[in-house]
Amino acid sequence: GRAVGGTLLVQAALAAAGCGEHRRADELTERAARTAAGLRGYDDTHRTNFGPIVVELTRVLVAAQWGDADAALRRHSTVVRREAWRRLPAEYRGAYLVDVARAYLQVGDLRGAARALVDADSVAPAEVRCRALARTVIAEIARANPAPAGVARLATLVGLTR
């Protein structure tokens, strides 16, 4: 279905951004946006959660991959205030917030990374406590002296001691 196709476009856009193919990432994100716009009233039978909100989250992660932290942070703070954000499954929001934490870390924003991780832990603890990426991000942030608020607690919870 179209939602599955949209999900694949989003995944491809994130992969392209991760490889530094910015124009390709933009192009794929725009295609995903057009697909999402055509889904009004669509029943998501495959439970992809694909839709305009997911495209917006993709734009945040793509901007962060490019090192455009300011744009990513602005867009992120707008997106997470929307009703559609709260309707996404907790695991989806948690995984996204872990990805955002890594993105903030890549651009040297330790406080932003810490905030995203603490939020992820409150939404979907398993995403933070069981996911290898989350442990890596927690370890990186916990190295800072002093560690940003909440991260020392998370480090202890996942068994990383300073």
XYZ file of N, CA and C in Angstrom:
486
model
N 0.814 -1.198 0.000
C 0.000 0.000 0.000
C 0.853 1.257 0.000
N 0.173 2.393 -0.077
C 0.891 3.662 -0.140
C 1.617 3.993 1.156
N 1.037 3.577 2.305
C 1.694 3.848 3.583
C 3.009 3.071 3.683
N 2.999 1.830 3.191
C 4.225 1.026 3.196
C 5.261 1.684 2.287
N 4.825 2.135 1.109
C 5.726 2.840 0.191
C 6.290 4.097 0.827
N 5.461 4.839 1.556
C 5.902 6.049 2.240
C 6.937 5.742 3.304
N 6.703 4.653 4.036
C 7.648 4.214 5.070
C 9.000 3.888 4.450
N 8.975 3.212 3.309
C 10.234 2.868 2.619
C 10.954 4.129 2.135
N 10.206 5.125 1.654
C 10.807 6.395 1.230
C 11.500 7.089 2.405
N 10.838 7.070 3.573
C 11.412 7.676 4.780
C 12.710 6.961 5.161
N 12.684 5.628 5.145
C 13.883 4.854 5.486
C 15.013 5.133 4.504
N 14.672 5.236 3.227
C 15.679 5.534 2.205
C 16.248 6.934 2.392
N 15.396 7.891 2.753
C 15.848 9.272 2.991
C 16.835 9.319 4.152
N 16.526 8.597 5.224
C 17.417 8.571 6.389
C 18.737 7.885 6.046
N 18.676 6.825 5.257
C 19.896 6.136 4.834
C 20.757 7.063 3.973
N 20.126 7.786 3.037
C 20.855 8.722 2.174
C 21.510 9.813 3.011
N 20.772 10.349 3.993
C 21.325 11.393 4.870
C 22.526 10.850 5.631
N 22.428 9.612 6.096
C 23.520 8.973 6.831
C 24.765 8.787 5.990
N 24.580 8.689 4.668
C 25.712 8.529 3.740
C 26.192 9.876 3.200
N 25.611 10.968 3.672
C 26.020 12.289 3.211
C 25.420 12.690 1.870
N 24.445 11.931 1.382
C 23.800 12.249 0.100
C 22.615 13.178 0.360
N 22.921 14.455 0.612
C 21.902 15.402 1.062
C 20.814 15.667 0.030
N 21.208 15.840 -1.226
C 20.207 16.121 -2.260
C 19.256 14.939 -2.399
N 19.810 13.749 -2.379
C 18.992 12.533 -2.490
C 18.059 12.409 -1.285
N 18.557 12.703 -0.097
C 17.730 12.638 1.118
C 16.557 13.611 1.004
N 16.838 14.832 0.527
C 15.791 15.839 0.337
C 14.730 15.363 -0.644
N 15.215 14.828 -1.753
C 14.333 14.352 -2.822
C 13.403 13.243 -2.299
N 13.975 12.288 -1.570
C 13.187 11.180 -1.024
C 12.204 11.664 0.039
N 12.626 12.632 0.851
C 11.738 13.179 1.884
C 10.562 13.902 1.225
N 10.833 14.648 0.149
C 9.747 15.333 -0.567
C 8.772 14.336 -1.175
N 9.301 13.230 -1.713
C 8.414 12.194 -2.262
C 7.556 11.594 -1.153
N 8.165 11.384 0.016
C 7.422 10.852 1.165
C 6.333 11.849 1.590
N 6.664 13.139 1.554
C 5.692 14.183 1.926
C 4.497 14.165 0.976
N 4.772 14.015 -0.327
C 3.680 13.952 -1.307
C 2.811 12.709 -1.072
N 3.468 11.595 -0.758
C 2.732 10.358 -0.474
C 1.860 10.552 0.765
N 2.416 11.170 1.806
C 1.677 11.394 3.057
C 0.480 12.311 2.819
N 0.674 13.325 1.990
C -0.407 14.272 1.696
C -1.573 13.575 0.996
N -1.276 12.517 0.250
C -2.316 11.775 -0.463
C -3.020 10.726 0.388
N -2.669 10.625 1.662
C -3.227 9.583 2.525
C -4.399 10.033 3.385
N -4.923 11.225 3.182
C -6.028 11.736 4.015
C -7.125 10.697 4.211
N -7.435 10.423 5.464
C -8.507 9.478 5.763
C -8.169 8.033 5.456
N -6.892 7.778 5.206
C -6.450 6.434 4.841
C -6.385 5.543 6.081
N -6.846 4.311 5.951
C -6.772 3.376 7.067
C -5.432 2.656 7.006
N -4.639 2.809 8.046
C -3.289 2.245 8.095
C -3.348 0.779 8.512
N -3.774 -0.083 7.569
C -3.979 -1.501 7.887
C -2.680 -2.209 8.263
N -1.551 -1.759 7.728
C -0.265 -2.409 8.026
C 0.405 -1.833 9.264
N -0.264 -0.909 9.946
C 0.278 -0.291 11.169
C 1.677 0.274 10.948
N 1.837 1.018 9.858
C 3.140 1.611 9.565
C 3.337 2.907 10.346
N 2.238 3.520 10.791
C 2.258 4.847 11.429
C 2.724 5.933 10.480
N 2.828 5.604 9.191
C 3.287 6.590 8.222
C 2.241 7.677 8.035
N 2.709 8.909 7.909
C 1.835 10.041 7.661
C 2.640 11.317 7.745
N 1.983 12.476 7.652
C 2.695 13.756 7.665
C 3.609 13.939 8.873
N 3.205 13.442 10.042
C 4.038 13.616 11.243
C 5.359 12.860 11.101
N 5.315 11.672 10.517
C 6.532 10.878 10.327
C 7.474 11.567 9.337
N 6.887 12.211 8.318
C 7.703 12.968 7.360
C 8.394 14.129 8.087
N 7.672 14.792 8.994
C 8.267 15.896 9.762
C 9.405 15.394 10.651
N 9.220 14.247 11.285
C 10.277 13.672 12.119
C 11.492 13.348 11.265
N 11.248 12.870 10.046
C 12.340 12.561 9.115
C 13.115 13.826 8.771
N 12.398 14.930 8.552
C 13.070 16.204 8.251
C 13.995 16.618 9.403
N 13.555 16.388 10.639
C 14.392 16.705 11.812
C 15.682 15.893 11.758
N 15.545 14.583 11.572
C 16.706 13.699 11.604
C 17.652 13.972 10.430
N 17.081 14.288 9.258
C 17.905 14.612 8.091
C 18.693 15.901 8.341
N 18.039 16.926 8.874
C 18.720 18.195 9.186
C 19.831 17.966 10.207
N 19.560 17.135 11.208
C 20.566 16.846 12.231
C 21.755 16.101 11.623
N 21.485 15.182 10.706
C 22.563 14.442 10.028
C 23.482 15.397 9.267
N 22.904 16.447 8.720
C 23.696 17.425 7.963
C 24.508 18.318 8.866
N 24.234 18.238 10.194
C 24.926 19.109 11.125
C 24.221 20.447 11.273
N 22.990 20.557 10.748
C 22.221 21.788 10.902
C 21.384 21.669 12.179
N 22.084 21.713 13.328
C 21.443 21.483 14.620
C 20.357 22.508 14.910
N 20.601 23.770 14.557
C 19.618 24.818 14.854
C 18.294 24.532 14.165
N 18.349 24.226 12.872
C 17.128 23.911 12.121
C 16.461 22.655 12.688
N 17.275 21.645 12.996
C 16.740 20.393 13.529
C 16.044 20.641 14.869
N 16.693 21.411 15.743
C 16.123 21.683 17.071
C 14.826 22.472 16.972
N 14.819 23.482 16.094
C 13.599 24.283 15.918
C 12.458 23.409 15.430
N 12.732 22.620 14.412
C 11.693 21.764 13.832
C 11.234 20.723 14.850
N 12.193 20.148 15.569
C 11.883 19.130 16.582
C 10.937 19.695 17.640
N 11.245 20.870 18.159
C 10.405 21.424 19.239
C 8.997 21.748 18.746
N 8.851 22.073 17.456
C 7.530 22.332 16.879
C 6.758 21.021 16.702
N 7.432 20.026 16.152
C 6.777 18.749 15.827
C 6.260 18.049 17.081
N 7.058 18.052 18.158
C 6.651 17.289 19.338
C 5.522 17.968 20.130
N 5.115 19.169 19.718
C 3.962 19.822 20.359
C 2.650 19.444 19.677
N 2.740 18.775 18.523
C 1.526 18.454 17.763
C 0.784 17.272 18.346
N -0.522 17.299 18.142
C -1.389 16.202 18.586
C -0.969 14.888 17.923
N -0.620 14.942 16.647
C -0.237 13.726 15.912
C 0.976 13.048 16.548
N 1.880 13.832 17.137
C 3.060 13.283 17.829
C 2.592 12.392 18.985
N 1.646 12.888 19.770
C 1.173 12.131 20.938
C 0.413 10.870 20.526
N -0.119 10.844 19.312
C -0.855 9.665 18.838
C 0.060 8.551 18.334
N 1.322 8.877 18.054
C 2.255 7.827 17.625
C 2.495 6.865 18.788
N 2.725 5.580 18.487
C 2.999 4.621 19.570
C 4.234 5.049 20.379
N 4.205 4.742 21.667
C 5.295 5.130 22.568
C 6.657 4.634 22.067
N 6.701 3.405 21.545
C 7.980 2.842 21.083
C 8.540 3.662 19.919
N 7.648 4.121 19.054
C 8.067 4.921 17.896
C 8.658 6.243 18.377
N 7.946 6.903 19.322
C 8.425 8.173 19.859
C 9.750 7.980 20.593
N 9.846 6.906 21.363
C 11.088 6.629 22.109
C 12.265 6.420 21.176
N 12.056 5.616 20.126
C 13.136 5.343 19.160
C 13.564 6.629 18.454
N 12.588 7.447 18.064
C 12.889 8.732 17.429
C 13.719 9.613 18.361
N 13.326 9.690 19.633
C 14.039 10.541 20.590
C 15.471 10.061 20.820
N 15.689 8.748 20.775
C 17.058 8.218 20.883
C 17.865 8.659 19.656
N 17.256 8.585 18.474
C 17.925 9.040 17.248
C 18.239 10.534 17.321
N 17.296 11.314 17.864
C 17.506 12.756 18.026
C 18.655 13.002 19.005
N 18.704 12.214 20.083
C 19.792 12.349 21.063
C 21.144 12.131 20.377
N 21.227 11.103 19.532
C 22.477 10.840 18.816
C 22.817 12.007 17.883
N 21.794 12.537 17.232
C 22.013 13.660 16.318
C 22.554 14.871 17.085
N 21.977 15.164 18.244
C 22.465 16.286 19.055
C 23.902 16.047 19.488
N 24.201 14.803 19.817
C 25.554 14.438 20.227
C 26.541 14.704 19.085
N 26.141 14.365 17.866
C 27.003 14.548 16.701
C 27.360 16.008 16.482
N 26.476 16.912 16.893
C 26.773 18.337 16.705
C 27.236 18.994 18.007
N 27.534 18.151 19.026
C 28.115 18.667 20.257
C 27.145 19.305 21.236
N 25.837 19.076 21.052
C 24.855 19.631 21.984
C 24.516 18.571 23.032
N 25.321 18.516 24.094
C 25.148 17.491 25.124
C 23.843 17.668 25.904
N 23.474 18.930 26.186
C 22.237 19.161 26.946
C 21.016 18.727 26.139
N 21.013 19.055 24.836
C 19.912 18.620 23.965
C 19.833 17.107 23.907
N 20.989 16.456 23.799
C 21.052 14.992 23.755
C 20.510 14.399 25.052
N 20.926 14.972 26.169
C 20.479 14.473 27.479
C 18.973 14.613 27.624
N 18.441 15.791 27.234
C 17.001 16.038 27.328
C 16.227 15.016 26.491
N 16.688 14.768 25.270
C 16.008 13.815 24.389
C 16.023 12.408 24.996
N 17.147 12.013 25.592
C 17.245 10.686 26.206
C 16.329 10.551 27.414
N 16.311 11.569 28.251
C 15.454 11.545 29.440
C 13.987 11.471 29.007
N 13.623 12.229 27.972
C 12.256 12.165 27.418
C 11.966 10.766 26.878
N 12.921 10.212 26.121
C 12.743 8.868 25.554
C 12.515 7.852 26.667
N 13.272 7.980 27.757
C 13.151 7.042 28.870
C 11.784 7.156 29.540
N 11.232 8.361 29.596
C 9.924 8.520 30.231
C 8.801 8.009 29.328
N 9.018 8.028 28.006
C 8.002 7.588 27.044
C 8.069 6.075 26.811
N 9.276 5.561 26.578
C 9.471 4.149 26.229
C 10.791 3.659 26.826
N 10.781 3.319 28.126
C 12.017 2.920 28.806
C 12.814 1.827 28.079
N 12.111 0.872 27.456
C 12.818 -0.225 26.780
C 13.702 0.284 25.641
N 13.264 1.355 24.952
C 14.059 1.905 23.854
C 15.403 2.424 24.360
N 15.410 2.924 25.604
C 16.626 3.498 26.181
C 17.442 2.429 26.891
N 16.774 1.523 27.580
C 17.485 0.573 28.430
C 17.939 -0.681 27.715
N 17.362 -0.962 26.538
C 17.694 -2.210 25.836
C 18.375 -1.990 24.491
N 18.351 -0.784 23.974
C 18.867 -0.540 22.629
C 20.351 -0.152 22.684
N 21.158 -0.840 21.890
C 22.609 -0.603 21.895
C 22.942 0.858 21.593
N 22.229 1.454 20.621
C 22.495 2.852 20.268
C 22.301 3.767 21.479
N 21.236 3.527 22.237
C 20.958 4.364 23.409
C 22.090 4.255 24.428
N 22.581 3.048 24.646
C 23.685 2.842 25.598
C 24.922 3.617 25.149
N 25.191 3.578 23.853
C 26.346 4.293 23.297
C 26.212 5.789 23.534
N 25.030 6.333 23.279
C 24.781 7.764 23.458
C 24.878 8.136 24.935
N 24.299 7.311 25.808
C 24.366 7.567 27.255
C 25.830 7.594 27.705
N 26.613 6.615 27.243
C 28.028 6.540 27.634
C 28.779 7.796 27.197
N 28.505 8.251 25.968
C 29.157 9.468 25.449
C 28.831 10.685 26.306
N 27.542 10.854 26.617
C 27.106 12.026 27.375
C 27.615 11.956 28.812
N 27.612 10.744 29.382
C 28.028 10.559 30.777
C 29.507 10.903 30.972
N 30.295 10.877 29.880
C 31.717 11.246 29.961
C 31.917 12.722 30.253
N 30.915 13.530 29.905
C 31.024 14.971 30.131
C 31.133 15.237 31.633
N 31.833 16.290 31.980
C 32.003 16.613 33.386
C 31.585 18.050 33.645
N 30.503 18.298 34.374
C 29.599 17.287 34.937
C 28.643 16.755 33.875
N 28.138 15.542 34.080
C 27.175 14.960 33.142
C 25.871 15.758 33.231
N 25.225 16.028 32.086
C 23.945 16.756 32.111
C 22.890 16.039 32.949
N 21.944 16.799 33.452
C 20.883 16.281 34.322
C 20.222 15.032 33.769
N 20.032 14.065 34.631
C 19.301 12.857 34.270
C 20.145 11.766 33.649
N 21.307 12.128 33.106
C 22.102 11.137 32.387
C 22.849 10.208 33.341
N 23.293 10.728 34.470
C 23.975 9.869 35.449
C 23.028 8.758 35.908
N 21.753 9.141 36.135
C 20.740 8.159 36.542
C 20.538 7.105 35.444
N 20.441 7.562 34.191
C 20.271 6.623 33.073
C 21.480 5.705 32.947
N 22.672 6.264 33.132
C 23.907 5.465 33.053
C 23.872 4.349 34.093
N 23.417 4.673 35.287
C 23.299 3.678 36.357
C 22.250 2.635 35.985
N 21.098 3.108 35.475
C 20.012 2.191 35.107
C 20.427 1.178 34.034
N 21.242 1.603 33.080
C 21.639 0.662 32.016
C 22.941 -0.071 32.351
N 23.438 0.150 33.570
C 24.615 -0.582 34.026
C 25.940 -0.003 33.581
N 25.946 1.267 33.191
C 27.192 1.942 32.847
C 27.587 2.774 34.068
N 28.715 2.472 34.638
C 29.130 3.316 35.778
C 30.209 4.248 35.308
N 30.266 5.436 35.931
C 31.228 6.449 35.496
C 32.593 6.178 36.083
